[in-house]
PDB file of C-alpha atoms and ligand atoms in Angstrom:
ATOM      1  CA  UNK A   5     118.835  99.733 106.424  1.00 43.00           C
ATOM      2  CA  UNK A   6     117.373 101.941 108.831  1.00 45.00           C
ATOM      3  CA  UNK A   7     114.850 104.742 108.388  1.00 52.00           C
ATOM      4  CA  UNK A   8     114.038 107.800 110.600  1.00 55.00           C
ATOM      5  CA  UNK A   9     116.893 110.190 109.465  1.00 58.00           C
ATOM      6  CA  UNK A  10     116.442 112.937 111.824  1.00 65.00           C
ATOM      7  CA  UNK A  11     118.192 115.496 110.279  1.00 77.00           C
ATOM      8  CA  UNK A  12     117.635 115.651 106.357  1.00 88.00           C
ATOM      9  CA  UNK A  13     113.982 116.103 104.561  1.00 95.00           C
ATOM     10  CA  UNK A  14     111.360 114.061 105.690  1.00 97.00           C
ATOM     11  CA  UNK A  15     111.016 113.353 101.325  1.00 97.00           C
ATOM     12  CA  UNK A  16     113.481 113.512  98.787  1.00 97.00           C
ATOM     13  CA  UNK A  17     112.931 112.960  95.280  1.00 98.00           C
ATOM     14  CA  UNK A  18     115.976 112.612  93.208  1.00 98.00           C
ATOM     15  CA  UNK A  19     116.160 112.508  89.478  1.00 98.00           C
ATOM     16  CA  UNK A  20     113.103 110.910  89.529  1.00 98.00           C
ATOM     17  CA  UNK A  21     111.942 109.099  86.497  1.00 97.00           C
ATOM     18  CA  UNK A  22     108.524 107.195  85.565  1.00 97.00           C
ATOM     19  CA  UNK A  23     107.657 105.342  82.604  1.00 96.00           C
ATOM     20  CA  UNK A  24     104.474 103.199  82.679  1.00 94.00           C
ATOM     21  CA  UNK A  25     103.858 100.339  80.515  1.00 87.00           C
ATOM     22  CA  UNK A  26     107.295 100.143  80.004  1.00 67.00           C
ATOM     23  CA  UNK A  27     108.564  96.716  79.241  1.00 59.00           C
ATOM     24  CA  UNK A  28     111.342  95.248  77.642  1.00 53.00           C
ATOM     25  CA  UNK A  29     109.931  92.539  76.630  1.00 48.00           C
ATOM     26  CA  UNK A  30     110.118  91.878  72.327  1.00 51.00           C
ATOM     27  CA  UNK A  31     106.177  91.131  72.163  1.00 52.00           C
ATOM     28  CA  UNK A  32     105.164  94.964  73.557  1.00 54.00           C
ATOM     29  CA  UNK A  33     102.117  95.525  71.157  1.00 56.00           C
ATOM     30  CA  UNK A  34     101.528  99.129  69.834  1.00 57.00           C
ATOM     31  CA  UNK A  35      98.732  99.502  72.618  1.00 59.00           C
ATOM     32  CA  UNK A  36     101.061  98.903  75.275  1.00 64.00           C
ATOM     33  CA  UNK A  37     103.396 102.183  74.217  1.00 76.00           C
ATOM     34  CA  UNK A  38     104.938 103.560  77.203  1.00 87.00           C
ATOM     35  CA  UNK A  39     103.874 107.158  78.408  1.00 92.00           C
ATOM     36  CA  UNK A  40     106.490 108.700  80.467  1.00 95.00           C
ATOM     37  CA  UNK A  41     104.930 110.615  83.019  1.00 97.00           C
ATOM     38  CA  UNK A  42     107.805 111.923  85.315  1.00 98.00           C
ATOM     39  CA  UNK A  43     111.429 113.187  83.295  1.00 97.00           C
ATOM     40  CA  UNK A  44     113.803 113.952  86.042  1.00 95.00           C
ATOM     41  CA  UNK A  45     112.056 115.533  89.123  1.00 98.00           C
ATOM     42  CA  UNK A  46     114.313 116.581  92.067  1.00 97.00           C
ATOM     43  CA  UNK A  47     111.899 117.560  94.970  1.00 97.00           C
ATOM     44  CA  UNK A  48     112.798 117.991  98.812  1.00 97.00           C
ATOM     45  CA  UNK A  49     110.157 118.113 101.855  1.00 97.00           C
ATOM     46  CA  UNK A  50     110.832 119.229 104.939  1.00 95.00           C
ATOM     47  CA  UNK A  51     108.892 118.729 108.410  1.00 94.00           C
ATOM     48  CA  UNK A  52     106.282 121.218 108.904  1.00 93.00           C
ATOM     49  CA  UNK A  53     105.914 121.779 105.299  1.00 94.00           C
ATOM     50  CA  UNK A  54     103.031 122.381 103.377  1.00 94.00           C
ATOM     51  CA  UNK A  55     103.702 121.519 100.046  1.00 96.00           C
ATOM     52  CA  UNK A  56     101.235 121.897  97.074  1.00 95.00           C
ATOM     53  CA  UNK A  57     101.714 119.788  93.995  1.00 97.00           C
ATOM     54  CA  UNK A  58     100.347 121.821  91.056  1.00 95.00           C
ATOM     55  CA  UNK A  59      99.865 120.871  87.443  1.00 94.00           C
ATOM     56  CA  UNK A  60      97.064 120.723  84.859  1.00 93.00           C
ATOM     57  CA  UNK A  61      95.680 116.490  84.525  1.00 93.00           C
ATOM     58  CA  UNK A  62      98.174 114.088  83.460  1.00 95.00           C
ATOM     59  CA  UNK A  63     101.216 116.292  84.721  1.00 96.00           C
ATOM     60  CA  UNK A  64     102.161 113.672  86.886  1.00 97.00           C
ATOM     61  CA  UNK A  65     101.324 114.571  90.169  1.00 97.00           C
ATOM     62  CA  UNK A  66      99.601 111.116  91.538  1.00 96.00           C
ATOM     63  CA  UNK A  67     102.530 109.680  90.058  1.00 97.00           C
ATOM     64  CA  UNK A  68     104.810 111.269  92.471  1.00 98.00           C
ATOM     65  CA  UNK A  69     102.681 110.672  95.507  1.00 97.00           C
ATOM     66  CA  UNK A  70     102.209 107.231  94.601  1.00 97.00           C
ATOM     67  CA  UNK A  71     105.826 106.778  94.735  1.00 97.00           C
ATOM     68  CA  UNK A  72     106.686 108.905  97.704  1.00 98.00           C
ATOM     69  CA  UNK A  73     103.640 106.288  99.414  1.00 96.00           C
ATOM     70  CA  UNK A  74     105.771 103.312  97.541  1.00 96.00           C
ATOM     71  CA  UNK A  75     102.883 102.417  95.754  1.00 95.00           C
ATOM     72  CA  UNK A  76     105.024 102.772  92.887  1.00 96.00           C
ATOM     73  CA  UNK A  77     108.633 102.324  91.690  1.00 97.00           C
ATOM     74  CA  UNK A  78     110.018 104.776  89.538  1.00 97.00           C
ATOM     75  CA  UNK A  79     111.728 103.550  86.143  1.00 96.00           C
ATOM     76  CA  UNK A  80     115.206 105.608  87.749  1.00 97.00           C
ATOM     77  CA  UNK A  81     115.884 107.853  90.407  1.00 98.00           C
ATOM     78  CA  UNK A  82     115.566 107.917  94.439  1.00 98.00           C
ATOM     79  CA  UNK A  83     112.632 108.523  96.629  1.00 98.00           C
ATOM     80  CA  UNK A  84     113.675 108.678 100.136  1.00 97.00           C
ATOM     81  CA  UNK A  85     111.729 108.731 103.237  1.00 97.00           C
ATOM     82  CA  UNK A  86     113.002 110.154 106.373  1.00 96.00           C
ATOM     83  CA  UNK A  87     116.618 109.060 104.770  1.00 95.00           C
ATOM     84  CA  UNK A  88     115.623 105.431 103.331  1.00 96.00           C
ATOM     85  CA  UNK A  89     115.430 105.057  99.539  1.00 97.00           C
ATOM     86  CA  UNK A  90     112.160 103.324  98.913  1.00 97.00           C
ATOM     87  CA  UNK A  91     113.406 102.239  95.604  1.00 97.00           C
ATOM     88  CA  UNK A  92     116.072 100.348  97.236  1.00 97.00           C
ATOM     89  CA  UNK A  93     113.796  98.241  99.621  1.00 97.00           C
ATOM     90  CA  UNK A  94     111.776  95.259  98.914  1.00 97.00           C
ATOM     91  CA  UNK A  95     108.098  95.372  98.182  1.00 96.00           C
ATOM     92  CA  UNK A  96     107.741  94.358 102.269  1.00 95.00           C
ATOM     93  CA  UNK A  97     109.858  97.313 102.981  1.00 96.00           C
ATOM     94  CA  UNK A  98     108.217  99.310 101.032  1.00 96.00           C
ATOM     95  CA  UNK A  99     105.034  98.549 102.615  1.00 94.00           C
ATOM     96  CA  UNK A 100     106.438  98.551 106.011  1.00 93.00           C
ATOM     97  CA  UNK A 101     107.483 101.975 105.380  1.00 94.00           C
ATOM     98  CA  UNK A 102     104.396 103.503 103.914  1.00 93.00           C
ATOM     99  CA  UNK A 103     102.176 101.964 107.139  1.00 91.00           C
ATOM    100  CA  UNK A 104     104.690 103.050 109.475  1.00 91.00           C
ATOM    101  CA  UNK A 105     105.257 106.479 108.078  1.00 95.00           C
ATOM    102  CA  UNK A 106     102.897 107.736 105.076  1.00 96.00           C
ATOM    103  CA  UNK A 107      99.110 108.736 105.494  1.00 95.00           C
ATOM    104  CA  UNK A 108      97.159 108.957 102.249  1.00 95.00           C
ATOM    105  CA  UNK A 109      94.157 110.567 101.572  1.00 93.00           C
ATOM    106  CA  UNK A 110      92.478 110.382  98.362  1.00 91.00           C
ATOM    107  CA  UNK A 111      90.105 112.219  96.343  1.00 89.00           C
ATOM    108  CA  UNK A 112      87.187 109.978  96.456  1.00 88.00           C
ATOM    109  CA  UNK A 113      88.098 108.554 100.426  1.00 89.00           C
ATOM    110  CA  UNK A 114      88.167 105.268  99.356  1.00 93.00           C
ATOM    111  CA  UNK A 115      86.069 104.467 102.902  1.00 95.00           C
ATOM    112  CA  UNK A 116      84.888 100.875 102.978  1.00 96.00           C
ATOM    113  CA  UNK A 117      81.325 101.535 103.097  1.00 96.00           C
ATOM    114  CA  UNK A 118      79.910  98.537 105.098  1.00 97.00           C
ATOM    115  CA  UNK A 119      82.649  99.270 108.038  1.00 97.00           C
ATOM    116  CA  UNK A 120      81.830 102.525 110.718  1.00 98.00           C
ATOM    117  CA  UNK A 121      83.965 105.709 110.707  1.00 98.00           C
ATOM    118  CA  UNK A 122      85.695 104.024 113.578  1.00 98.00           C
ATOM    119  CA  UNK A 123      86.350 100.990 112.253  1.00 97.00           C
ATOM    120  CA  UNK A 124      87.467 102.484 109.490  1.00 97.00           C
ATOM    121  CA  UNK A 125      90.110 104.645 110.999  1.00 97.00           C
ATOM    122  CA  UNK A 126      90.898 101.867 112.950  1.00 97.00           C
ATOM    123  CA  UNK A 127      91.801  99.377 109.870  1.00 95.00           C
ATOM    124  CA  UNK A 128      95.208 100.763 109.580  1.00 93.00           C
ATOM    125  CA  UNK A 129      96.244  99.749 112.899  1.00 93.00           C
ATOM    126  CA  UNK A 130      95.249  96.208 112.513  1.00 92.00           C
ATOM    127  CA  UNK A 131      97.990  96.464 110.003  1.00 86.00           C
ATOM    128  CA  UNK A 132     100.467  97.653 112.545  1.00 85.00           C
ATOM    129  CA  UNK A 133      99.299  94.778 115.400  1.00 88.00           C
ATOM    130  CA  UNK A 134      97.506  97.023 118.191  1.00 92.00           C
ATOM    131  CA  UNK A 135      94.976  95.395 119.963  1.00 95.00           C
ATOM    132  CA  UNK A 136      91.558  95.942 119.399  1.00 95.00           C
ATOM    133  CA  UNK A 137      90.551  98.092 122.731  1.00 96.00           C
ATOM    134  CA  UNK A 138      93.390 100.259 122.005  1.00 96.00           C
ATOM    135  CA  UNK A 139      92.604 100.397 118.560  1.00 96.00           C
ATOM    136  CA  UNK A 140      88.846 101.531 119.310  1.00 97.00           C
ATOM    137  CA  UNK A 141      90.400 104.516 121.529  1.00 97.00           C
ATOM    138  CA  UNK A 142      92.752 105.943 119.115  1.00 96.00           C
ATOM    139  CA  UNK A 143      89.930 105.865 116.659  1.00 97.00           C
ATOM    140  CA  UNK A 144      87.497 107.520 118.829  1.00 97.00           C
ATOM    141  CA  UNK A 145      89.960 110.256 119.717  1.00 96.00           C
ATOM    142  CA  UNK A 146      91.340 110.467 116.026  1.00 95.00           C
ATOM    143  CA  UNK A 147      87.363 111.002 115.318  1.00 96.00           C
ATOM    144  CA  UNK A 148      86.998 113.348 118.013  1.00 95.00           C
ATOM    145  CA  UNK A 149      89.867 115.526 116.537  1.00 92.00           C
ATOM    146  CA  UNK A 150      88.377 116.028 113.586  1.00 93.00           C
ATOM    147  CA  UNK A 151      85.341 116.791 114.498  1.00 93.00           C
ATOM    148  CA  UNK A 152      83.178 113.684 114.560  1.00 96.00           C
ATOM    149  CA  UNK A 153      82.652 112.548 117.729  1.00 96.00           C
ATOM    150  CA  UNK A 154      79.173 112.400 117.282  1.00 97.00           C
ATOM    151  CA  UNK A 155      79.386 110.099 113.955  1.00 97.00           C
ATOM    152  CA  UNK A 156      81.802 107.487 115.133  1.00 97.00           C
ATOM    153  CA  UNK A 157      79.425 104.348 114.594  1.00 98.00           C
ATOM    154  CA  UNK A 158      77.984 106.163 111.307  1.00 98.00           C
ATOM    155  CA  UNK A 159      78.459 104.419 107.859  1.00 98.00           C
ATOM    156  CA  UNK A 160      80.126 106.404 105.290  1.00 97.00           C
ATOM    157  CA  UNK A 161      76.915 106.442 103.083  1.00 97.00           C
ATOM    158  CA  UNK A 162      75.459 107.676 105.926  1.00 97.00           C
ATOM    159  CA  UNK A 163      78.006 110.728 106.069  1.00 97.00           C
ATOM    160  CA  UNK A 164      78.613 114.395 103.776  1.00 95.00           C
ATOM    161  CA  UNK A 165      81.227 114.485 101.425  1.00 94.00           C
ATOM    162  CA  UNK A 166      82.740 116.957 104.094  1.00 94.00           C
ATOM    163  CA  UNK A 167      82.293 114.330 106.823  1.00 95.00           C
ATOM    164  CA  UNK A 168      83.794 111.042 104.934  1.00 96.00           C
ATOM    165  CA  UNK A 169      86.656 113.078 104.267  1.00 94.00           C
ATOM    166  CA  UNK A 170      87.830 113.945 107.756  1.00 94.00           C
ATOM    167  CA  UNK A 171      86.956 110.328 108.400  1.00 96.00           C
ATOM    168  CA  UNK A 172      89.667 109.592 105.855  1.00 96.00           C
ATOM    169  CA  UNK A 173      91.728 112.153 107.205  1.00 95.00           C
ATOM    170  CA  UNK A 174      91.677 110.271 110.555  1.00 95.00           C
ATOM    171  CA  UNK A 175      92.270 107.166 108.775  1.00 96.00           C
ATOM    172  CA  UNK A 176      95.312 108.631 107.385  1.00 95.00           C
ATOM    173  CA  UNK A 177      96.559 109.836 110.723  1.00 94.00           C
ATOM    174  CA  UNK A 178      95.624 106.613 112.738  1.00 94.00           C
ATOM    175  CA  UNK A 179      99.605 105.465 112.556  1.00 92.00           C
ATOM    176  CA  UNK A 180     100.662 109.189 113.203  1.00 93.00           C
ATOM    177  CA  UNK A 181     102.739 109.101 110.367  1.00 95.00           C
ATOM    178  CA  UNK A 182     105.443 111.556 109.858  1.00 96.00           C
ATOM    179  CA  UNK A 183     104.105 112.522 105.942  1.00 97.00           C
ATOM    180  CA  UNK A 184     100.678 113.181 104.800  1.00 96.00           C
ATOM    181  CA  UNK A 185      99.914 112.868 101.447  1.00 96.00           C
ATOM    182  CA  UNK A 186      96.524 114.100  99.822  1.00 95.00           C
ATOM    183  CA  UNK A 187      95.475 113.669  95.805  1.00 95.00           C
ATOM    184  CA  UNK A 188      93.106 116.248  95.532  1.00 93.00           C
ATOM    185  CA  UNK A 189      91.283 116.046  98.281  1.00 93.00           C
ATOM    186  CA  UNK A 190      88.621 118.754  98.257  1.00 92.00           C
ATOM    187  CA  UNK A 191      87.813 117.560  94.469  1.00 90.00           C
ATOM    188  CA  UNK A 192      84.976 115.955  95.641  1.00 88.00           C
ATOM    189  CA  UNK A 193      84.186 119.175  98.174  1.00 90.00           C
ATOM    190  CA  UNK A 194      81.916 122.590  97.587  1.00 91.00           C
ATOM    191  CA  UNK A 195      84.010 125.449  98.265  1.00 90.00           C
ATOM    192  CA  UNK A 196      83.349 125.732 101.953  1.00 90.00           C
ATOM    193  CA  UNK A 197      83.177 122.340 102.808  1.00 91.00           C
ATOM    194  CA  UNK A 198      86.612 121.928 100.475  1.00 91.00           C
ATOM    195  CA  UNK A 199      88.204 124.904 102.984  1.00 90.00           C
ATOM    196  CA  UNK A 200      87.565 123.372 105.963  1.00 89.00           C
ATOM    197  CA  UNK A 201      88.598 120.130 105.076  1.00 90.00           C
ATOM    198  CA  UNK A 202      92.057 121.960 104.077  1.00 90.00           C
ATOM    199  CA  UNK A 203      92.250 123.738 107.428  1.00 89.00           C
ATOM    200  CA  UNK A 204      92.326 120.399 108.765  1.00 90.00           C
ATOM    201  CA  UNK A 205      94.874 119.168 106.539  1.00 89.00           C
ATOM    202  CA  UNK A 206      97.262 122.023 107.417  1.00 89.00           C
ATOM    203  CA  UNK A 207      96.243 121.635 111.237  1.00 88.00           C
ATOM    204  CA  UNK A 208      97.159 118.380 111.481  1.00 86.00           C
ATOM    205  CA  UNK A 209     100.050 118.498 109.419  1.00 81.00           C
ATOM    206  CA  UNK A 210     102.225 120.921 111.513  1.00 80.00           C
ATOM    207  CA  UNK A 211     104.741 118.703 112.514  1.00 87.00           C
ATOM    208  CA  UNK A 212     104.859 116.193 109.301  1.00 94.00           C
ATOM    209  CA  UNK A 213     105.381 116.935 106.069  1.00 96.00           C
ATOM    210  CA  UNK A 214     102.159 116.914 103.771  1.00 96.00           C
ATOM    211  CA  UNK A 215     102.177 117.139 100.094  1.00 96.00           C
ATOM    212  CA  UNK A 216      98.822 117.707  98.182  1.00 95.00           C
ATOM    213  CA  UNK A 217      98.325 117.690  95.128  1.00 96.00           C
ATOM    214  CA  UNK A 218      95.664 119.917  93.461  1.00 92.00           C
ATOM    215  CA  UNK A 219      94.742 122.196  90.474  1.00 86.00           C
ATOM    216  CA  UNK A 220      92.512 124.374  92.862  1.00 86.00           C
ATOM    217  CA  UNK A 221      93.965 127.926  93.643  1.00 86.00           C
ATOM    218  CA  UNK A 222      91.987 127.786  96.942  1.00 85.00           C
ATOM    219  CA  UNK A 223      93.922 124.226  98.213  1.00 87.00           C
ATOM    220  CA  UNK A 224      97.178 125.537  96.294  1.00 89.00           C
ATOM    221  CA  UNK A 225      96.996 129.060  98.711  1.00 90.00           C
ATOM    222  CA  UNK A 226      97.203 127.160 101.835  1.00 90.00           C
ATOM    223  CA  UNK A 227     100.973 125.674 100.885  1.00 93.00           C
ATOM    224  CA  UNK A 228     103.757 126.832 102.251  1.00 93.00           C
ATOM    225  CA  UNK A 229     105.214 126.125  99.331  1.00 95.00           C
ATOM    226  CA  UNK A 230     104.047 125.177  95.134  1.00 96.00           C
ATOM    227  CA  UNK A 231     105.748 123.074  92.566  1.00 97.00           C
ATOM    228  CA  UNK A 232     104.407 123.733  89.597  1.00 96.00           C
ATOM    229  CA  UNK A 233     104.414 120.400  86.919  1.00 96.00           C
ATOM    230  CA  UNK A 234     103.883 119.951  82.942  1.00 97.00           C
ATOM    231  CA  UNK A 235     104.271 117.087  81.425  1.00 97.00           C
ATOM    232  CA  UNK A 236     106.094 115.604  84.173  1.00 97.00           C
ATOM    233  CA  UNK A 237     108.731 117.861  84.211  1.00 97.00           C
ATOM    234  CA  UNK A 238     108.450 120.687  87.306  1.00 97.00           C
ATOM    235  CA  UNK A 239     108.837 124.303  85.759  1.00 95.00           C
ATOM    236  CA  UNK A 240     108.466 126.268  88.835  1.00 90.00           C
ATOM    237  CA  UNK A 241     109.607 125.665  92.419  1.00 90.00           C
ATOM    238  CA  UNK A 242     107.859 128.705  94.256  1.00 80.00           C
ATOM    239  CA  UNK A 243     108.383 129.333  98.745  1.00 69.00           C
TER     240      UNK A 243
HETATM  241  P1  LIG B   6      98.018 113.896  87.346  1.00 71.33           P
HETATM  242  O1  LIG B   6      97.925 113.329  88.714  1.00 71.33           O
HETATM  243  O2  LIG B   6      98.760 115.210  87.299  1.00 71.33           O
HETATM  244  O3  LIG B   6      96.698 113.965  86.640  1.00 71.33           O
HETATM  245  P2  LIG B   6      99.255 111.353  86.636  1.00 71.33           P
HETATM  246  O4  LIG B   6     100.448 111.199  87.500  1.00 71.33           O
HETATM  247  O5  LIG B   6      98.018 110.627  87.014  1.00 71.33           O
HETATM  248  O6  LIG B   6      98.942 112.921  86.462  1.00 71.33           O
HETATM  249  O7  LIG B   6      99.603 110.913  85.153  1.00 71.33           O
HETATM  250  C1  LIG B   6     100.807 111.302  84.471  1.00 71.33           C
HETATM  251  C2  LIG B   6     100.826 110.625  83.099  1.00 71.33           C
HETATM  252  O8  LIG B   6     100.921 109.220  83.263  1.00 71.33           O
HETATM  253  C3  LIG B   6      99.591 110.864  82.256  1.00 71.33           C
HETATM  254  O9  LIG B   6      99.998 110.953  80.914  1.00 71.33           O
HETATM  255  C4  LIG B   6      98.762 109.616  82.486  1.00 71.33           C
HETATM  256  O10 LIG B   6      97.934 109.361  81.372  1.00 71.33           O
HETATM  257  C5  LIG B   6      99.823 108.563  82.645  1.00 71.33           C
HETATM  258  N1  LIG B   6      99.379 107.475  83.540  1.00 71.33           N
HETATM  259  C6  LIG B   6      98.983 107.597  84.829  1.00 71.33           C
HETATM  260  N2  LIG B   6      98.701 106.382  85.360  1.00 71.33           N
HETATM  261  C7  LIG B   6      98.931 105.475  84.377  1.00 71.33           C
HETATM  262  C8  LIG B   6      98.841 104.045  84.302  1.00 71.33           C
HETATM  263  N3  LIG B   6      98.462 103.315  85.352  1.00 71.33           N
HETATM  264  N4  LIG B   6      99.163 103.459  83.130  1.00 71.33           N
HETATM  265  C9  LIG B   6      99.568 104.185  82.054  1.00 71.33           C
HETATM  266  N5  LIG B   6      99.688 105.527  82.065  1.00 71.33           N
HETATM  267  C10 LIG B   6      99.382 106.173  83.205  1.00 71.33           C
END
């Protein structure tokens, strides 16, 4: 199957279900009870879109963006991907697709800490087979665009909060994916340094679709657009 469907959203979630722990195996023991943590989501995303994932804890918003990244496989439903229905691939698709066209950022950056900010933005091309020397450049310019020219052989320990974050935020872009998605990534952040890291999200996202998921007004206000979860279910679908 082929991906890069031009014309529809760049993410559609259909019916979307998600169980975990859910086996059907006789021997499940009572610990192993499944909790269903998505009941029939339907969510589109277009290009350009700013999309804000709200919900108090547990409403099941890293569960979505761990399947629209195909991290996951939801228990029924479709998650498509510029057209291609992740649940429909194999688990080499699926990771084909997310290096080829998802960026994630997470809340705690998940930097590898004995690597530079280069090399770390540069890790997810190694992945995709560029050579080293070209590898080095687009992480030095990736760096540069967010701000960090002058850090580019720092270690993350050696970095803010603020800092480490665009470094993952340059990470995430390395493979100029078309979406960007972002578990609440100012959570970590003061207010100010949280608001510029979310200019940058929405800067860089112009032309891809980012979703970010959040239970901060401030990082909600920036969306184009809110879906508003509870208990896996979404309740409010607000432009
Ligand atoms: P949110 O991101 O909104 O906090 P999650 O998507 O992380 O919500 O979680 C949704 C529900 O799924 C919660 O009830 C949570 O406890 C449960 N859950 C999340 N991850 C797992 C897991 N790996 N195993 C079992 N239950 C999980």
């Amino acid at each position: 199957m082929t991906v890069d469907d031009e014309t529809g959203p760049a993410v559609r979630l259909e019916d979307v279900r998600h169980e975990y722990g859910s086996t059907t195996g006789r021997f499940r023991s009572r610990s192993e009870q499944a909790v269903t943590a998505l009941r029939d989501v339907s969510i589109d995303v277009e290009r350009g879109e700013v999309l804000g994932l709200e919900g108090p804890s547990g409403s099941g918003k890293s569960t979505i963006l761990h399947a629209i990244a195909g991290l996951l496989v939801p228990t029924a439903g479709a998650v498509s991907v510029l057209g291609t229905d992740l649940t429909e691939l194999s688990d080499r698709g699926r990771t084909r697709t997310r290096r080829r066209h998802v960026g994630i950022v997470f809340q705690r950056f998940h930097l590898l800490q004995s690597l530079s900010a280069r090399a770390n933005v540069a890790l997810p091309l190694v992945q995709v087979g560029l050579p080293k020397s070209a590898r080095r450049e687009r992480a030095t310019t990736l760096l540069s665009e967010v701000g960090l020219e002058d850090r580019v052989t720092h270690l993350p320990g050696e970095l803010s909060g603020g800092e480490r974050q665009r470094v993952a935020i340059a990470r995430a872009l390395s493979t100029d994916p078309d979406i960007l998605v972002a578990d609440e990534p100012t959570g970590e952040l003061d207010t100010d340094t949280g608001a510029n890291v979310l200019e940058l999200l929405t800067d860089v996202g112009r032309d891809r679709a980012v979703i970010v998921a959040s239970h901060d007004a401030a990082t909600l206000a920036v969306a184009d657009r809110v879906v508003t979860l509870r208990d896996g279910t979404v309740i409010e679908d607000e432009r």
